[in-house]
Amino acid sequence: MARRGRGAHRLFASQVTFYQAELVLSSGIGPMGADECQIDPIALAVFVDALLARHGESRHAVMATLPEGFVATMLTLAETAGVEVNWPGAERAESGTLETTSDPHAGEWTAALRQKSRELARHMTT
């Protein structure tokens, strides 16, 4: 059973590294030790906002689906750290002020990510 937890840590760390390189931003997540790490809330806020914007801009079905778990995990970490998340476009879509031709599914992916983040929060300790 202990190996499963270490596998999750390695997967998460590799995804952090990947997206830091893709976004050319620091995640604000320090080295992990005993499933804990230091978080720089300012860097985390910038990283999560950029990650969310990139995820929302994806029009490729596979590229939109693959990172959903990581994005939801980052949203949960941000919430746990008290970081306010910027939902560009998505909240306008939910309120009806975003043209549906620009992103007809913005409200759907926002709701799905928020739901996944809430579910993850129940399984993650602070």
Tab-separated table of N, CA and C in Angstrom:
chain	number	residue	atom	x	y	z
A	1	MET	N	0.805	-1.201	0.000
A	1	MET	CA	0.000	0.000	0.000
A	1	MET	C	0.849	1.266	0.000
A	2	ALA	N	1.951	1.266	0.690
A	2	ALA	CA	2.793	2.458	0.757
A	2	ALA	C	3.328	2.838	-0.612
A	3	ARG	N	3.565	1.865	-1.469
A	3	ARG	CA	4.092	2.149	-2.800
A	3	ARG	C	3.107	2.971	-3.615
A	4	ARG	N	1.822	2.746	-3.417
A	4	ARG	CA	0.819	3.487	-4.167
A	4	ARG	C	0.923	4.979	-3.881
A	5	GLY	N	1.123	5.345	-2.634
A	5	GLY	CA	1.258	6.755	-2.274
A	5	GLY	C	2.480	7.395	-2.904
A	6	ARG	N	3.594	6.648	-2.926
A	6	ARG	CA	4.808	7.184	-3.541
A	6	ARG	C	4.620	7.334	-5.041
A	7	GLY	N	3.866	6.444	-5.634
A	7	GLY	CA	3.585	6.558	-7.063
A	7	GLY	C	2.782	7.813	-7.371
A	8	ALA	N	1.829	8.124	-6.519
A	8	ALA	CA	1.032	9.342	-6.711
A	8	ALA	C	1.925	10.569	-6.588
A	9	HIS	N	2.839	10.533	-5.629
A	9	HIS	CA	3.763	11.643	-5.446
A	9	HIS	C	4.634	11.832	-6.684
A	10	ARG	N	5.165	10.736	-7.223
A	10	ARG	CA	6.023	10.834	-8.414
A	10	ARG	C	5.243	11.351	-9.609
A	11	LEU	N	4.022	10.874	-9.782
A	11	LEU	CA	3.191	11.334	-10.895
A	11	LEU	C	2.901	12.822	-10.750
A	12	PHE	N	2.506	13.243	-9.551
A	12	PHE	CA	2.218	14.651	-9.317
A	12	PHE	C	3.463	15.502	-9.570
A	13	ALA	N	4.601	15.088	-9.016
A	13	ALA	CA	5.843	15.853	-9.183
A	13	ALA	C	6.231	15.949	-10.654
A	14	SER	N	6.044	14.866	-11.409
A	14	SER	CA	6.393	14.921	-12.836
A	14	SER	C	5.450	15.849	-13.598
A	15	GLN	N	4.178	15.883	-13.211
A	15	GLN	CA	3.243	16.791	-13.871
A	15	GLN	C	3.545	18.246	-13.513
A	16	VAL	N	3.927	18.495	-12.274
A	16	VAL	CA	4.326	19.849	-11.882
A	16	VAL	C	5.505	20.286	-12.735
A	17	THR	N	6.510	19.421	-12.835
A	17	THR	CA	7.701	19.740	-13.630
A	17	THR	C	7.326	19.997	-15.083
A	18	PHE	N	6.482	19.143	-15.641
A	18	PHE	CA	6.053	19.298	-17.040
A	18	PHE	C	5.368	20.648	-17.252
A	19	TYR	N	4.397	20.974	-16.416
A	19	TYR	CA	3.642	22.211	-16.621
A	19	TYR	C	4.448	23.459	-16.280
A	20	GLN	N	5.399	23.356	-15.361
A	20	GLN	CA	6.285	24.492	-15.126
A	20	GLN	C	7.057	24.809	-16.400
A	21	ALA	N	7.538	23.775	-17.080
A	21	ALA	CA	8.271	23.976	-18.333
A	21	ALA	C	7.353	24.490	-19.434
A	22	GLU	N	6.170	23.948	-19.535
A	22	GLU	CA	5.218	24.361	-20.577
A	22	GLU	C	4.777	25.810	-20.396
A	23	LEU	N	4.528	26.194	-19.162
A	23	LEU	CA	4.027	27.540	-18.873
A	23	LEU	C	5.151	28.544	-18.622
A	24	VAL	N	6.360	28.037	-18.482
A	24	VAL	CA	7.544	28.846	-18.167
A	24	VAL	C	7.274	29.664	-16.895
A	25	LEU	N	6.767	28.969	-15.888
A	25	LEU	CA	6.439	29.572	-14.599
A	25	LEU	C	6.793	28.607	-13.478
A	26	SER	N	7.127	29.145	-12.332
A	26	SER	CA	7.285	28.323	-11.137
A	26	SER	C	5.899	28.007	-10.590
A	27	SER	N	5.740	26.793	-10.092
A	27	SER	CA	4.456	26.396	-9.515
A	27	SER	C	4.270	26.935	-8.108
A	28	GLY	N	5.365	27.281	-7.454
A	28	GLY	CA	5.281	27.705	-6.058
A	28	GLY	C	5.262	26.537	-5.100
A	29	ILE	N	5.395	25.317	-5.621
A	29	ILE	CA	5.387	24.121	-4.786
A	29	ILE	C	6.830	23.706	-4.520
A	30	GLY	N	7.196	23.667	-3.238
A	30	GLY	CA	8.548	23.286	-2.857
A	30	GLY	C	8.729	21.784	-2.868
A	31	PRO	N	9.926	21.330	-2.525
A	31	PRO	CA	10.209	19.894	-2.493
A	31	PRO	C	9.273	19.161	-1.532
A	32	MET	N	8.893	17.955	-1.919
A	32	MET	CA	8.002	17.142	-1.095
A	32	MET	C	8.809	16.319	-0.107
A	33	GLY	N	8.292	16.180	1.090
A	33	GLY	CA	8.864	15.318	2.118
A	33	GLY	C	7.751	14.840	3.010
A	34	ALA	N	7.599	13.540	3.126
A	34	ALA	CA	6.522	12.961	3.944
A	34	ALA	C	5.157	13.507	3.519
A	35	ASP	N	4.942	13.593	2.206
A	35	ASP	CA	3.679	14.083	1.632
A	35	ASP	C	3.339	15.518	2.039
A	36	GLU	N	4.347	16.292	2.372
A	36	GLU	CA	4.153	17.704	2.692
A	36	GLU	C	5.159	18.536	1.925
A	37	CYS	N	4.821	19.792	1.710
A	37	CYS	CA	5.744	20.704	1.047
A	37	CYS	C	5.394	22.132	1.430
A	38	GLN	N	6.347	23.011	1.217
A	38	GLN	CA	6.108	24.434	1.402
A	38	GLN	C	5.499	24.971	0.111
A	39	ILE	N	4.577	25.899	0.242
A	39	ILE	CA	3.930	26.492	-0.924
A	39	ILE	C	4.096	27.997	-0.873
A	40	ASP	N	4.529	28.561	-1.992
A	40	ASP	CA	4.591	30.009	-2.159
A	40	ASP	C	3.243	30.413	-2.756
A	41	PRO	N	2.349	31.011	-1.972
A	41	PRO	CA	1.001	31.289	-2.462
A	41	PRO	C	0.952	32.256	-3.649
A	42	ILE	N	1.887	33.181	-3.728
A	42	ILE	CA	1.881	34.132	-4.846
A	42	ILE	C	2.242	33.412	-6.143
A	43	ALA	N	3.319	32.614	-6.104
A	43	ALA	CA	3.716	31.857	-7.301
A	43	ALA	C	2.639	30.836	-7.662
A	44	LEU	N	2.034	30.206	-6.652
A	44	LEU	CA	0.985	29.221	-6.907
A	44	LEU	C	-0.211	29.874	-7.597
A	45	ALA	N	-0.578	31.074	-7.165
A	45	ALA	CA	-1.708	31.781	-7.773
A	45	ALA	C	-1.456	32.055	-9.251
A	46	VAL	N	-0.265	32.534	-9.569
A	46	VAL	CA	0.073	32.824	-10.965
A	46	VAL	C	0.072	31.537	-11.786
A	47	PHE	N	0.659	30.491	-11.226
A	47	PHE	CA	0.742	29.202	-11.919
A	47	PHE	C	-0.650	28.614	-12.174
A	48	VAL	N	-1.491	28.591	-11.148
A	48	VAL	CA	-2.830	28.011	-11.290
A	48	VAL	C	-3.669	28.819	-12.280
A	49	ASP	N	-3.563	30.136	-12.231
A	49	ASP	CA	-4.303	30.960	-13.189
A	49	ASP	C	-3.865	30.652	-14.620
A	50	ALA	N	-2.551	30.531	-14.843
A	50	ALA	CA	-2.041	30.217	-16.186
A	50	ALA	C	-2.443	28.813	-16.611
A	51	LEU	N	-2.393	27.866	-15.672
A	51	LEU	CA	-2.776	26.491	-15.962
A	51	LEU	C	-4.257	26.413	-16.328
A	52	LEU	N	-5.070	27.103	-15.578
A	52	LEU	CA	-6.506	27.108	-15.834
A	52	LEU	C	-6.826	27.775	-17.172
A	53	ALA	N	-6.149	28.870	-17.471
A	53	ALA	CA	-6.363	29.550	-18.751
A	53	ALA	C	-5.980	28.633	-19.907
A	54	ARG	N	-4.833	27.965	-19.771
A	54	ARG	CA	-4.394	27.044	-20.829
A	54	ARG	C	-5.391	25.900	-20.995
A	55	HIS	N	-5.839	25.352	-19.891
A	55	HIS	CA	-6.797	24.244	-19.953
A	55	HIS	C	-8.095	24.697	-20.630
A	56	GLY	N	-8.545	25.898	-20.310
A	56	GLY	CA	-9.778	26.413	-20.887
A	56	GLY	C	-9.672	26.737	-22.360
A	57	GLU	N	-8.455	26.975	-22.840
A	57	GLU	CA	-8.250	27.313	-24.254
A	57	GLU	C	-8.111	26.096	-25.144
A	58	SER	N	-7.912	24.925	-24.556
A	58	SER	CA	-7.686	23.714	-25.348
A	58	SER	C	-8.944	23.326	-26.112
A	59	ARG	N	-8.780	23.101	-27.396
A	59	ARG	CA	-9.909	22.678	-28.237
A	59	ARG	C	-9.729	21.235	-28.706
A	60	HIS	N	-8.611	20.628	-28.326
A	60	HIS	CA	-8.323	19.253	-28.691
A	60	HIS	C	-8.863	18.354	-27.585
A	61	ALA	N	-9.746	17.424	-27.913
A	61	ALA	CA	-10.427	16.615	-26.898
A	61	ALA	C	-9.455	15.881	-25.978
A	62	VAL	N	-8.433	15.270	-26.525
A	62	VAL	CA	-7.478	14.520	-25.704
A	62	VAL	C	-6.667	15.476	-24.838
A	63	MET	N	-6.212	16.582	-25.421
A	63	MET	CA	-5.407	17.546	-24.668
A	63	MET	C	-6.230	18.242	-23.598
A	64	ALA	N	-7.529	18.298	-23.743
A	64	ALA	CA	-8.387	18.877	-22.708
A	64	ALA	C	-8.660	17.857	-21.604
A	65	THR	N	-8.720	16.583	-21.970
A	65	THR	CA	-9.069	15.536	-21.010
A	65	THR	C	-7.888	15.079	-20.161
A	66	LEU	N	-6.727	14.900	-20.766
A	66	LEU	CA	-5.574	14.367	-20.041
A	66	LEU	C	-5.209	15.148	-18.776
A	67	PRO	N	-5.158	16.461	-18.809
A	67	PRO	CA	-4.707	17.185	-17.611
A	67	PRO	C	-5.793	17.462	-16.571
A	68	GLU	N	-7.016	17.015	-16.778
A	68	GLU	CA	-8.099	17.399	-15.868
A	68	GLU	C	-7.823	17.042	-14.408
A	69	GLY	N	-7.294	15.862	-14.153
A	69	GLY	CA	-7.002	15.465	-12.777
A	69	GLY	C	-5.940	16.347	-12.141
A	70	PHE	N	-4.913	16.686	-12.924
A	70	PHE	CA	-3.854	17.554	-12.410
A	70	PHE	C	-4.402	18.955	-12.149
A	71	VAL	N	-5.174	19.471	-13.079
A	71	VAL	CA	-5.743	20.816	-12.896
A	71	VAL	C	-6.637	20.832	-11.663
A	72	ALA	N	-7.465	19.815	-11.484
A	72	ALA	CA	-8.332	19.742	-10.304
A	72	ALA	C	-7.507	19.658	-9.020
A	73	THR	N	-6.408	18.902	-9.059
A	73	THR	CA	-5.525	18.795	-7.895
A	73	THR	C	-4.907	20.149	-7.560
A	74	MET	N	-4.459	20.860	-8.577
A	74	MET	CA	-3.868	22.175	-8.353
A	74	MET	C	-4.905	23.163	-7.810
A	75	LEU	N	-6.135	23.067	-8.280
A	75	LEU	CA	-7.199	23.931	-7.764
A	75	LEU	C	-7.453	23.642	-6.288
A	76	THR	N	-7.421	22.360	-5.922
A	76	THR	CA	-7.614	21.978	-4.527
A	76	THR	C	-6.478	22.501	-3.663
A	77	LEU	N	-5.233	22.356	-4.145
A	77	LEU	CA	-4.087	22.881	-3.398
A	77	LEU	C	-4.179	24.394	-3.236
A	78	ALA	N	-4.588	25.064	-4.300
A	78	ALA	CA	-4.727	26.517	-4.241
A	78	ALA	C	-5.763	26.909	-3.195
A	79	GLU	N	-6.885	26.234	-3.205
A	79	GLU	CA	-7.934	26.533	-2.226
A	79	GLU	C	-7.444	26.273	-0.810
A	80	THR	N	-6.745	25.154	-0.615
A	80	THR	CA	-6.202	24.816	0.695
A	80	THR	C	-5.218	25.871	1.176
A	81	ALA	N	-4.442	26.427	0.231
A	81	ALA	CA	-3.444	27.445	0.568
A	81	ALA	C	-4.054	28.844	0.667
A	82	GLY	N	-5.358	28.961	0.457
A	82	GLY	CA	-6.015	30.260	0.543
A	82	GLY	C	-5.793	31.145	-0.667
A	83	VAL	N	-5.464	30.527	-1.801
A	83	VAL	CA	-5.208	31.269	-3.030
A	83	VAL	C	-6.518	31.455	-3.787
A	84	GLU	N	-6.783	32.685	-4.183
A	84	GLU	CA	-7.977	32.966	-4.981
A	84	GLU	C	-7.689	32.610	-6.437
A	85	VAL	N	-8.557	31.797	-7.013
A	85	VAL	CA	-8.380	31.338	-8.388
A	85	VAL	C	-9.129	32.259	-9.339
A	86	ASN	N	-8.481	32.612	-10.426
A	86	ASN	CA	-9.081	33.440	-11.466
A	86	ASN	C	-9.661	32.512	-12.534
A	87	TRP	N	-10.961	32.544	-12.717
A	87	TRP	CA	-11.625	31.699	-13.705
A	87	TRP	C	-11.948	32.554	-14.934
A	88	PRO	N	-10.950	32.901	-15.755
A	88	PRO	CA	-11.202	33.789	-16.901
A	88	PRO	C	-12.132	33.151	-17.912
A	89	GLY	N	-13.140	33.886	-18.278
A	89	GLY	CA	-14.057	33.398	-19.294
A	89	GLY	C	-15.077	32.417	-18.768
A	90	ALA	N	-14.668	31.538	-17.886
A	90	ALA	CA	-15.577	30.492	-17.429
A	90	ALA	C	-16.739	31.060	-16.636
A	91	GLU	N	-16.457	31.987	-15.739
A	91	GLU	CA	-17.543	32.565	-14.961
A	91	GLU	C	-18.440	33.440	-15.826
A	92	ARG	N	-17.838	34.093	-16.834
A	92	ARG	CA	-18.675	34.869	-17.761
A	92	ARG	C	-19.591	33.924	-18.545
A	93	ALA	N	-19.100	32.738	-18.863
A	93	ALA	CA	-19.929	31.766	-19.587
A	93	ALA	C	-21.099	31.327	-18.717
A	94	GLU	N	-20.813	31.094	-17.434
A	94	GLU	CA	-21.881	30.667	-16.532
A	94	GLU	C	-22.915	31.761	-16.328
A	95	SER	N	-22.483	33.019	-16.377
A	95	SER	CA	-23.421	34.114	-16.169
A	95	SER	C	-24.132	34.518	-17.460
A	96	GLY	N	-23.689	33.929	-18.587
A	96	GLY	CA	-24.326	34.226	-19.860
A	96	GLY	C	-23.755	35.427	-20.570
A	97	THR	N	-22.650	35.999	-20.072
A	97	THR	CA	-22.085	37.185	-20.713
A	97	THR	C	-20.975	36.852	-21.705
A	98	LEU	N	-20.635	35.584	-21.866
A	98	LEU	CA	-19.605	35.178	-22.819
A	98	LEU	C	-20.288	34.636	-24.061
A	99	GLU	N	-19.857	35.118	-25.211
A	99	GLU	CA	-20.430	34.631	-26.454
A	99	GLU	C	-20.232	33.120	-26.561
A	100	THR	N	-21.271	32.395	-26.874
A	100	THR	CA	-21.168	30.949	-26.948
A	100	THR	C	-20.269	30.490	-28.088
A	101	THR	N	-20.067	31.320	-29.099
A	101	THR	CA	-19.190	30.920	-30.186
A	101	THR	C	-17.728	30.888	-29.755
A	102	SER	N	-17.348	31.640	-28.719
A	102	SER	CA	-15.952	31.626	-28.290
A	102	SER	C	-15.640	30.385	-27.464
A	103	ASP	N	-16.535	29.912	-26.660
A	103	ASP	CA	-16.343	28.685	-25.903
A	103	ASP	C	-17.700	28.182	-25.419
A	104	PRO	N	-18.357	27.384	-26.239
A	104	PRO	CA	-19.691	26.921	-25.866
A	104	PRO	C	-19.696	25.975	-24.670
A	105	HIS	N	-18.539	25.449	-24.278
A	105	HIS	CA	-18.488	24.486	-23.178
A	105	HIS	C	-17.800	25.028	-21.930
A	106	ALA	N	-17.532	26.331	-21.883
A	106	ALA	CA	-16.809	26.914	-20.746
A	106	ALA	C	-17.516	26.645	-19.427
A	107	GLY	N	-18.796	26.822	-19.397
A	107	GLY	CA	-19.540	26.569	-18.165
A	107	GLY	C	-19.482	25.117	-17.749
A	108	GLU	N	-19.501	24.205	-18.725
A	108	GLU	CA	-19.443	22.773	-18.430
A	108	GLU	C	-18.098	22.386	-17.832
A	109	TRP	N	-16.993	22.836	-18.470
A	109	TRP	CA	-15.687	22.424	-17.935
A	109	TRP	C	-15.405	23.083	-16.605
A	110	THR	N	-15.912	24.300	-16.403
A	110	THR	CA	-15.724	24.964	-15.117
A	110	THR	C	-16.444	24.185	-14.022
A	111	ALA	N	-17.678	23.822	-14.264
A	111	ALA	CA	-18.450	23.068	-13.274
A	111	ALA	C	-17.804	21.716	-12.997
A	112	ALA	N	-17.315	21.040	-14.046
A	112	ALA	CA	-16.690	19.733	-13.873
A	112	ALA	C	-15.403	19.846	-13.055
A	113	LEU	N	-14.582	20.849	-13.343
A	113	LEU	CA	-13.346	21.031	-12.578
A	113	LEU	C	-13.633	21.383	-11.128
A	114	ARG	N	-14.614	22.223	-10.901
A	114	ARG	CA	-14.965	22.585	-9.524
A	114	ARG	C	-15.450	21.363	-8.757
A	115	GLN	N	-16.240	20.516	-9.416
A	115	GLN	CA	-16.734	19.297	-8.772
A	115	GLN	C	-15.574	18.352	-8.454
A	116	LYS	N	-14.660	18.159	-9.405
A	116	LYS	CA	-13.504	17.288	-9.164
A	116	LYS	C	-12.641	17.834	-8.038
A	117	SER	N	-12.478	19.140	-7.992
A	117	SER	CA	-11.686	19.764	-6.942
A	117	SER	C	-12.329	19.537	-5.579
A	118	ARG	N	-13.650	19.673	-5.486
A	118	ARG	CA	-14.358	19.427	-4.222
A	118	ARG	C	-14.198	17.976	-3.784
A	119	GLU	N	-14.288	17.048	-4.741
A	119	GLU	CA	-14.131	15.629	-4.419
A	119	GLU	C	-12.719	15.345	-3.912
A	120	LEU	N	-11.719	15.918	-4.561
A	120	LEU	CA	-10.333	15.724	-4.133
A	120	LEU	C	-10.090	16.295	-2.747
A	121	ALA	N	-10.701	17.416	-2.452
A	121	ALA	CA	-10.495	18.068	-1.154
A	121	ALA	C	-10.876	17.146	-0.010
A	122	ARG	N	-11.849	16.282	-0.242
A	122	ARG	CA	-12.260	15.338	0.816
A	122	ARG	C	-11.204	14.278	1.085
A	123	HIS	N	-10.311	14.052	0.116
A	123	HIS	CA	-9.304	12.997	0.246
A	123	HIS	C	-7.912	13.519	0.581
A	124	MET	N	-7.749	14.821	0.501
A	124	MET	CA	-6.439	15.417	0.763
A	124	MET	C	-6.427	16.007	2.162
A	125	THR	N	-5.340	15.833	2.861
A	125	THR	CA	-5.209	16.409	4.194
A	125	THR	C	-4.457	17.727	4.103
A	126	THR	N	-4.715	18.601	5.016
A	126	THR	CA	-4.029	19.891	5.020
A	126	THR	C	-2.829	19.857	5.930
